Short mmCIF file of C-alpha atoms and ligand atoms in Angstrom, two decimals:
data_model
loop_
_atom_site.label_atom_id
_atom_site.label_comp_id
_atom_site.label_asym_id
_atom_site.label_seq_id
_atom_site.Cartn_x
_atom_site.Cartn_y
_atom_site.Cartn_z
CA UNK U 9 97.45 -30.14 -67.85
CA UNK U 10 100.01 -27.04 -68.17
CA UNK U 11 103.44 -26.53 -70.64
CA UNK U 12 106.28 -24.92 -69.63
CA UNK U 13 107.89 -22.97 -72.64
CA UNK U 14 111.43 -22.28 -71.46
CA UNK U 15 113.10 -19.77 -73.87
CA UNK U 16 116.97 -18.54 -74.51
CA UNK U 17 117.81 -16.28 -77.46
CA UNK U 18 121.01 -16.62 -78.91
CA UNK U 19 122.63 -15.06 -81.19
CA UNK U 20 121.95 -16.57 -84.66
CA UNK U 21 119.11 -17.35 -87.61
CA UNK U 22 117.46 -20.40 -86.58
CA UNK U 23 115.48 -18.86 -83.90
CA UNK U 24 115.20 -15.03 -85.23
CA UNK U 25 111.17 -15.68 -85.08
CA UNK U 26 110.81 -16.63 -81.97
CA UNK U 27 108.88 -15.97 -79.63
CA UNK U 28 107.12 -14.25 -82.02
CA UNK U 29 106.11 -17.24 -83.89
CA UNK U 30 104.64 -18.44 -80.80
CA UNK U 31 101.74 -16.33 -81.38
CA UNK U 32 98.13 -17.54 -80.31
CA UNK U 33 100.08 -20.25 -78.21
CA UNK U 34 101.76 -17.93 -75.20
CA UNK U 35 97.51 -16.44 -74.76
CA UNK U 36 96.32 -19.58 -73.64
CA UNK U 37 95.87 -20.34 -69.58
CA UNK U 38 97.33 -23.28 -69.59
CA UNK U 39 100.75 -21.93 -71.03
CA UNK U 40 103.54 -20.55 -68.98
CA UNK U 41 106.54 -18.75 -70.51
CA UNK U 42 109.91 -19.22 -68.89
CA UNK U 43 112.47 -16.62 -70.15
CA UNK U 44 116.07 -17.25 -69.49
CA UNK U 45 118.36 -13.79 -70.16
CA UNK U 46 115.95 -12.83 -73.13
CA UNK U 47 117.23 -9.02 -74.21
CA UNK U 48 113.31 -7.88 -75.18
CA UNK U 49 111.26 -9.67 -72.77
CA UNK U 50 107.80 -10.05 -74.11
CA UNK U 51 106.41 -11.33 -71.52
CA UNK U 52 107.74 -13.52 -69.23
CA UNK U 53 106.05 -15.65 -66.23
CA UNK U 54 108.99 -16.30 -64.25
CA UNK U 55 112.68 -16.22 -64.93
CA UNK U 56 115.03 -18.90 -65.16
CA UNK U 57 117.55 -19.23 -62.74
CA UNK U 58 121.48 -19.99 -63.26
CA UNK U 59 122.99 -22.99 -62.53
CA UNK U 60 125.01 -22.91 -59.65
CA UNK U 61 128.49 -23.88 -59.64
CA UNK U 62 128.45 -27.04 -57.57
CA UNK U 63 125.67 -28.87 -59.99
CA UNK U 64 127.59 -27.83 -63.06
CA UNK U 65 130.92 -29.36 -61.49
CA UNK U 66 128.82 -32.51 -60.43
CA UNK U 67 128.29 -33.33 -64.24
CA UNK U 68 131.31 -31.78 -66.08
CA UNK U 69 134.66 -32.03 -65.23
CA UNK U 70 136.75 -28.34 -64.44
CA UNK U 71 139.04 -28.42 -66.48
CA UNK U 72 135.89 -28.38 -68.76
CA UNK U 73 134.20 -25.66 -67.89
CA UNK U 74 137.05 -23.43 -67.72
CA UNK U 75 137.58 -24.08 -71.46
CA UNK U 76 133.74 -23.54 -71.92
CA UNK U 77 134.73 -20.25 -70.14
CA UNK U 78 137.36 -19.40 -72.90
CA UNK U 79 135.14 -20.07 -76.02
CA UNK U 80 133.32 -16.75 -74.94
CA UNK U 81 129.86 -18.67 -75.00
CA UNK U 82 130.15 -19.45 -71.24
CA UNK U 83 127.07 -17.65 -70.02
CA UNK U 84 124.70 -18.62 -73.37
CA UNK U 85 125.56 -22.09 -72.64
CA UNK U 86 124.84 -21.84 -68.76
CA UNK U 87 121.14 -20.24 -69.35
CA UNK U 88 120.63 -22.93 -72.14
CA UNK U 89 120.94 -25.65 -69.80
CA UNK U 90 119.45 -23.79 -67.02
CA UNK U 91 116.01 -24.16 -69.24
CA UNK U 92 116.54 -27.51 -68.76
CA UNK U 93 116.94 -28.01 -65.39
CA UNK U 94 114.02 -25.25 -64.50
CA UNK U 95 111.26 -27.14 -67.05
CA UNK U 96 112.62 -30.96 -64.92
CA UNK U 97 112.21 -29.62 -61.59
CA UNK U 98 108.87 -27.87 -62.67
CA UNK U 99 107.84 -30.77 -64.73
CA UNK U 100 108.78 -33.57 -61.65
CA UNK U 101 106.99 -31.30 -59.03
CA UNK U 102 103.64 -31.19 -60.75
CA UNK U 103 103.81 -27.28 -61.13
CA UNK U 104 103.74 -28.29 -65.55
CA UNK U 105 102.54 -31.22 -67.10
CA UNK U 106 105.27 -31.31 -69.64
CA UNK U 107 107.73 -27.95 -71.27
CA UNK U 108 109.33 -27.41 -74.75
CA UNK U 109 112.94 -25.86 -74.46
CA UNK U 110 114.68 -23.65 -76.83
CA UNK U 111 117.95 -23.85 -76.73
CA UNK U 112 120.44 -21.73 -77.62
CA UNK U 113 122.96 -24.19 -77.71
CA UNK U 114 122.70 -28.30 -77.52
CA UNK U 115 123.06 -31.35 -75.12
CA UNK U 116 123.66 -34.61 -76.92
CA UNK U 117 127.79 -33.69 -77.63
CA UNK U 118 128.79 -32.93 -74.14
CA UNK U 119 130.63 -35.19 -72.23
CA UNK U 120 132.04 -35.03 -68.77
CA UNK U 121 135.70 -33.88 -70.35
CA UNK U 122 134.41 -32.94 -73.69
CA UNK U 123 132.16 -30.46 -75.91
CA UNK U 124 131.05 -30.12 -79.36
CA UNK U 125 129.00 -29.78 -82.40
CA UNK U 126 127.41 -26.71 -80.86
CA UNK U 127 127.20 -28.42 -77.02
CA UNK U 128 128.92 -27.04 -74.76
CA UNK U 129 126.80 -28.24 -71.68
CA UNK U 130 124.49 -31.63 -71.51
CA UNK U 131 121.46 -30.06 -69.95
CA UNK U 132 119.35 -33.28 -69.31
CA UNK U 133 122.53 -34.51 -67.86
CA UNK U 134 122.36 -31.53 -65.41
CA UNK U 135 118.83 -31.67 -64.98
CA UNK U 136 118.76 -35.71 -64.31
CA UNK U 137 121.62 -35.27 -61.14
CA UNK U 138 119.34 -32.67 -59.97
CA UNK U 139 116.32 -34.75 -59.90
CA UNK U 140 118.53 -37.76 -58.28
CA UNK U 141 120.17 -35.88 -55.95
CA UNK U 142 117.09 -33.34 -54.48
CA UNK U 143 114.15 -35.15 -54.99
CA UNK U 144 115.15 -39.22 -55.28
CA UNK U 145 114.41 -40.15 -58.71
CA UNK U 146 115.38 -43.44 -59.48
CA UNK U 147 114.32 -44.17 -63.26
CA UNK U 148 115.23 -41.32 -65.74
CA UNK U 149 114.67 -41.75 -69.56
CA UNK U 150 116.26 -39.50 -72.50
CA UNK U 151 114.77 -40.39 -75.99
CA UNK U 152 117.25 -39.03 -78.55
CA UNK U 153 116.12 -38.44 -82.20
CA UNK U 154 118.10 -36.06 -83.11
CA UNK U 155 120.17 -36.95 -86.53
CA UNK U 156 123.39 -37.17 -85.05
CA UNK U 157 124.94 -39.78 -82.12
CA UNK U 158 124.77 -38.41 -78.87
CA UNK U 159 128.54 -39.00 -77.60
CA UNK U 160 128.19 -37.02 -74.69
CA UNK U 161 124.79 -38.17 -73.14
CA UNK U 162 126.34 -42.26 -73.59
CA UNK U 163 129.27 -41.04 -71.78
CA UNK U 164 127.91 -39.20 -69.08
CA UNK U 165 125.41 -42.49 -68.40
CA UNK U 166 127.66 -45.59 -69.32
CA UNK U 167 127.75 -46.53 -65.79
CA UNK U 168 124.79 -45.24 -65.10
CA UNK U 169 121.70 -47.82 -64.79
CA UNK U 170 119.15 -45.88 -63.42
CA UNK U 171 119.53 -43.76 -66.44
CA UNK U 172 117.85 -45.17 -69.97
CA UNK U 173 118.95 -43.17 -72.90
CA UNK U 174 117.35 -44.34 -76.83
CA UNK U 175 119.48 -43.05 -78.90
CA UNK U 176 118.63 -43.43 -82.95
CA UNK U 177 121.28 -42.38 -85.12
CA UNK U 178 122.99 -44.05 -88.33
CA UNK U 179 125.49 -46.06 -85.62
CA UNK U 180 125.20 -49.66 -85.52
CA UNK U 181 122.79 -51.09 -82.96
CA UNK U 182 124.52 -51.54 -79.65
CA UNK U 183 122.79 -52.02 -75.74
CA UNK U 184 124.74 -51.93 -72.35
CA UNK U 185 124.00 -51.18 -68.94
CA UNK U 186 120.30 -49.31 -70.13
CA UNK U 187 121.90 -47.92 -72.89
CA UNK U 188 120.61 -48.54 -76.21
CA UNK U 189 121.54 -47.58 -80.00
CA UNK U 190 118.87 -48.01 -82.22
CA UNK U 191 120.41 -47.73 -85.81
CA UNK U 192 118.40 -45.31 -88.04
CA UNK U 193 118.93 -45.99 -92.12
CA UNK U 194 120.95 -42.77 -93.29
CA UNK U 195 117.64 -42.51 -95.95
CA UNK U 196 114.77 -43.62 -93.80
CA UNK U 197 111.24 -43.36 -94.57
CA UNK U 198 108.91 -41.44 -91.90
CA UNK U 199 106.91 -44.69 -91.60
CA UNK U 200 109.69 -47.03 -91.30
CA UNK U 201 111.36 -44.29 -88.51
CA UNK U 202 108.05 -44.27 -86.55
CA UNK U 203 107.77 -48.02 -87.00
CA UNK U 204 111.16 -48.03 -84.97
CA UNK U 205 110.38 -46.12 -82.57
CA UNK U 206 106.94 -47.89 -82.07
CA UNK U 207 109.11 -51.11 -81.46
CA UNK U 208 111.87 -49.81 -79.36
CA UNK U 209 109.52 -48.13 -77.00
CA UNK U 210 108.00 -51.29 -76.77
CA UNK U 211 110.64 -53.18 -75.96
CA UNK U 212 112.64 -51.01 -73.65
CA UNK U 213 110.89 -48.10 -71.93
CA UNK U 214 107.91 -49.76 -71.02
CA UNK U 215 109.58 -52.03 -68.96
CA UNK U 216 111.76 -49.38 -67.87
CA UNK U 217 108.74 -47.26 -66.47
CA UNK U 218 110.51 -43.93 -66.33
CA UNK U 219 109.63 -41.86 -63.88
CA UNK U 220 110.11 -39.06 -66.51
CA UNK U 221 111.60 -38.68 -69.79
CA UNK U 222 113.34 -35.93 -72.00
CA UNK U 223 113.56 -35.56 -75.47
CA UNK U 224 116.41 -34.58 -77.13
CA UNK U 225 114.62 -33.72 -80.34
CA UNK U 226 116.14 -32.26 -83.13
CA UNK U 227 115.02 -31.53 -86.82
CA UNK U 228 118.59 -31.67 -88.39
CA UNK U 229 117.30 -34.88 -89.81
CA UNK U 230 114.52 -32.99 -92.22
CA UNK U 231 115.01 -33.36 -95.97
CA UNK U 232 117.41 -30.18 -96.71
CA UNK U 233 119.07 -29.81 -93.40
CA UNK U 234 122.60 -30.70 -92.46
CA UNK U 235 121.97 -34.03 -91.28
CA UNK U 236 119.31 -35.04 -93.85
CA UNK U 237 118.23 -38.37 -93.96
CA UNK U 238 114.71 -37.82 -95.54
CA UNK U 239 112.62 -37.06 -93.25
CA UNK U 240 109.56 -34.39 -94.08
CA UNK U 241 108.26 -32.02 -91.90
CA UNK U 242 105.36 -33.85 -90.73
CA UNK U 243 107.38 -36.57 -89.57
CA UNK U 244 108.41 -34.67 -86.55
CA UNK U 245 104.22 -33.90 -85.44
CA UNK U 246 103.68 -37.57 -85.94
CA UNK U 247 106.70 -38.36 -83.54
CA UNK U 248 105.86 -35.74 -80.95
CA UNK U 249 101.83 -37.09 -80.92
CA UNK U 250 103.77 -40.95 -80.77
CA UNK U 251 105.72 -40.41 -78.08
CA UNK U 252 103.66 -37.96 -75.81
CA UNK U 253 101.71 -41.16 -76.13
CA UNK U 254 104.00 -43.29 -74.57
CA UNK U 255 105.11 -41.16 -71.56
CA UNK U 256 101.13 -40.91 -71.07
CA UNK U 257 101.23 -44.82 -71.30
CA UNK U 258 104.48 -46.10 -68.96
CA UNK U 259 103.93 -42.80 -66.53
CA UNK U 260 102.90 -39.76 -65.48
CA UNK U 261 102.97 -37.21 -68.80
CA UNK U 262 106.43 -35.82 -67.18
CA UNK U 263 108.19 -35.13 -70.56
CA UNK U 264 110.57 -32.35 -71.05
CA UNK U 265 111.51 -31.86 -74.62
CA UNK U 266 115.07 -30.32 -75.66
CA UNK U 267 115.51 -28.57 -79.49
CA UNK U 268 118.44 -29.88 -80.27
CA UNK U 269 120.01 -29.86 -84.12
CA UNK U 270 118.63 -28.21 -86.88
CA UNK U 271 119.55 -25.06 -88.73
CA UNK U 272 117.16 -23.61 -90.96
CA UNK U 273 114.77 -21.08 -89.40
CA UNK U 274 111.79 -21.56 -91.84
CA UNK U 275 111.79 -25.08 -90.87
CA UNK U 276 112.08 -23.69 -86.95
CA UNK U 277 109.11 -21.19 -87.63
CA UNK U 278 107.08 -24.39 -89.25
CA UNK U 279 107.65 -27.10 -86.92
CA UNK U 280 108.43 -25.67 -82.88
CA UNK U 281 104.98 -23.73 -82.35
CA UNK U 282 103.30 -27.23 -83.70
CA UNK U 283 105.19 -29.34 -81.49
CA UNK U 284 103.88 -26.94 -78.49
CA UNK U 285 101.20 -27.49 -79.90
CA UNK U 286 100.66 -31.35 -79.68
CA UNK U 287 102.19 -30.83 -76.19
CA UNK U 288 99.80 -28.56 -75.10
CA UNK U 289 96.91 -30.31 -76.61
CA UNK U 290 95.71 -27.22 -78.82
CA UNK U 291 94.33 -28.21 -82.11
CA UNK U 292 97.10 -28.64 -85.18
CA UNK U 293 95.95 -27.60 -88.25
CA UNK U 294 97.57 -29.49 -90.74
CA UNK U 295 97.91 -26.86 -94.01
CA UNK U 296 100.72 -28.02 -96.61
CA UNK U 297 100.83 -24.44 -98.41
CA UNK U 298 103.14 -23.41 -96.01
CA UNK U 299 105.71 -26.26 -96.29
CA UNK U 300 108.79 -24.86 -97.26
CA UNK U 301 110.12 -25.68 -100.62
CA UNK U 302 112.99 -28.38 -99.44
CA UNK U 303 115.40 -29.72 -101.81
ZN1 LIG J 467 123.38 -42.81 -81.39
ZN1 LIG J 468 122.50 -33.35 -84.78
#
């Protein structure tokens, strides 16, 4: 059992603790730090490498990428996907059980022509052609719970069987071709979300049997965020503990989990190092003083 933290500093307050906050987590043996064009390297056990050209081009149009190029955030958004596709390879060849990665900028709204809401590159897009094309996988899984619809990731896959991506977001419920929306109430209960996803793991990725799945996991759902739909903090510990169950159950442990939305960085400092945590299997201690006040 090993975790692959895979980390990329950008500019910005979400993140300002980290890796700091990852104190008494980055100690432990079974805990390797991947550091992606970090400006104060802490410490570091390997370093990330770029993605080349050819496997960018293979998932994104070029007309794309150059206009990626012109926003300025060309090389952030390289080295955030490039965590990505370093945790899947290291995750798929045994080398980690499972890896966390911070991400400087998001997956879910990047298309093969188009970028968005703070995507500019699908990393598990990248990541899953990688694994097809260099080492054979054949049944690839992305669980999305971030708050938003992932436009990008459904594009990217719509042909795309060997690919299942669970996407919850307030959309209507729709399912082609191993695609499946799962609609989330835009006020939803923690039980009634976990009750969901309880259901639709049930009924679509065990039969699946991924070979390995990503998480596209973002807190921008959390009571106070920008995407609130009531959720409380602990709701995200319960879903990490739910579905590293799962992957345990249908597979092998490969998971690779992707911060996605969220903004506020008290609400980054609570939640990430727990959701190593569970990961990891260190002990969560579960102390409500330091909730943050959320309104
Ligand atoms: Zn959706
Ligand atoms: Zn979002």
């Amino acid at each position: 059992m090993a975790t692959g933290i895979f980390f990329h500093y950008q500019q910005g307050e979400r993140l300002r603790d980290f890796p700091e906050a990852l104190q008494g987590i980055l100690d432990k043996d079974h805990i390797f730090y991947f550091d992606a064009f970090y400006p104060h390297k802490l410490r570091s056990s390997f370093d990330v490498e770029p993605i080349p050209l050819e496997v960018l081009r293979a998932v994104h149009s070029s007309p794309m990428i150059k206009r990626v190029k012109e926003t300025g955030d060309f090389a952030g958004a390289l080295y955030s996907a490039a965590g990505t596709v370093s945790a899947a390879v290291r995750v798929w060849s045994g080398e980690i059980t499972n890896a966390f990665v911070f991400t400087g900028y998001g997956d879910h709204h990047a298309g093969r022509d188009f970028f968005g809401g703070g995507c500019y590159f699908n990393g598990a897009a990248i990541a899953i052609h990688k694994l097809q094309r260099d080492f054979q996988a054949q049944r690839l899984a992305i669980i999305d719970t971030d708050a938003h619809h992932g436009d990008g990731t459904w594009d990217l896959f719509r042909q795309n069987r060997q690919v299942l991506y669970i996407c919850f977001c307030p959309e209507p419920f729709q399912e082609m071709n191993q695609k499946v929306n799962i609609h989330v109430p835009i006020q939803v209960k923690d039980e009634d979300y976990l009750t969901l996803v309880e259901r639709t793991f049930q009924r679509y990725v065990k039969n699946f049997q991924p070979e390995i799945v990503f998480w596209n996991w973002g807190y921008d759902g959390t009571a106070g965020e920008y995407g609130d739909i009531g959720l409380t903090p602990e709701f995200h510990w319960k879903l990490a503990t739910v579905v590293k169950r799962w992957v345990h159950e249908v597979g092998q442990d490969r998971l690779v989990v992707i911060l996605c939305g969220g903004g506020r960085r008290d609400l980054a400092r609570l939640l990430i190092p727990k959701m190593i945590k569970i990961l990891a299997d260190l002990p969560v201690e579960s102390n409500s003083r330091e909730l943050p006040n959320i309104m």
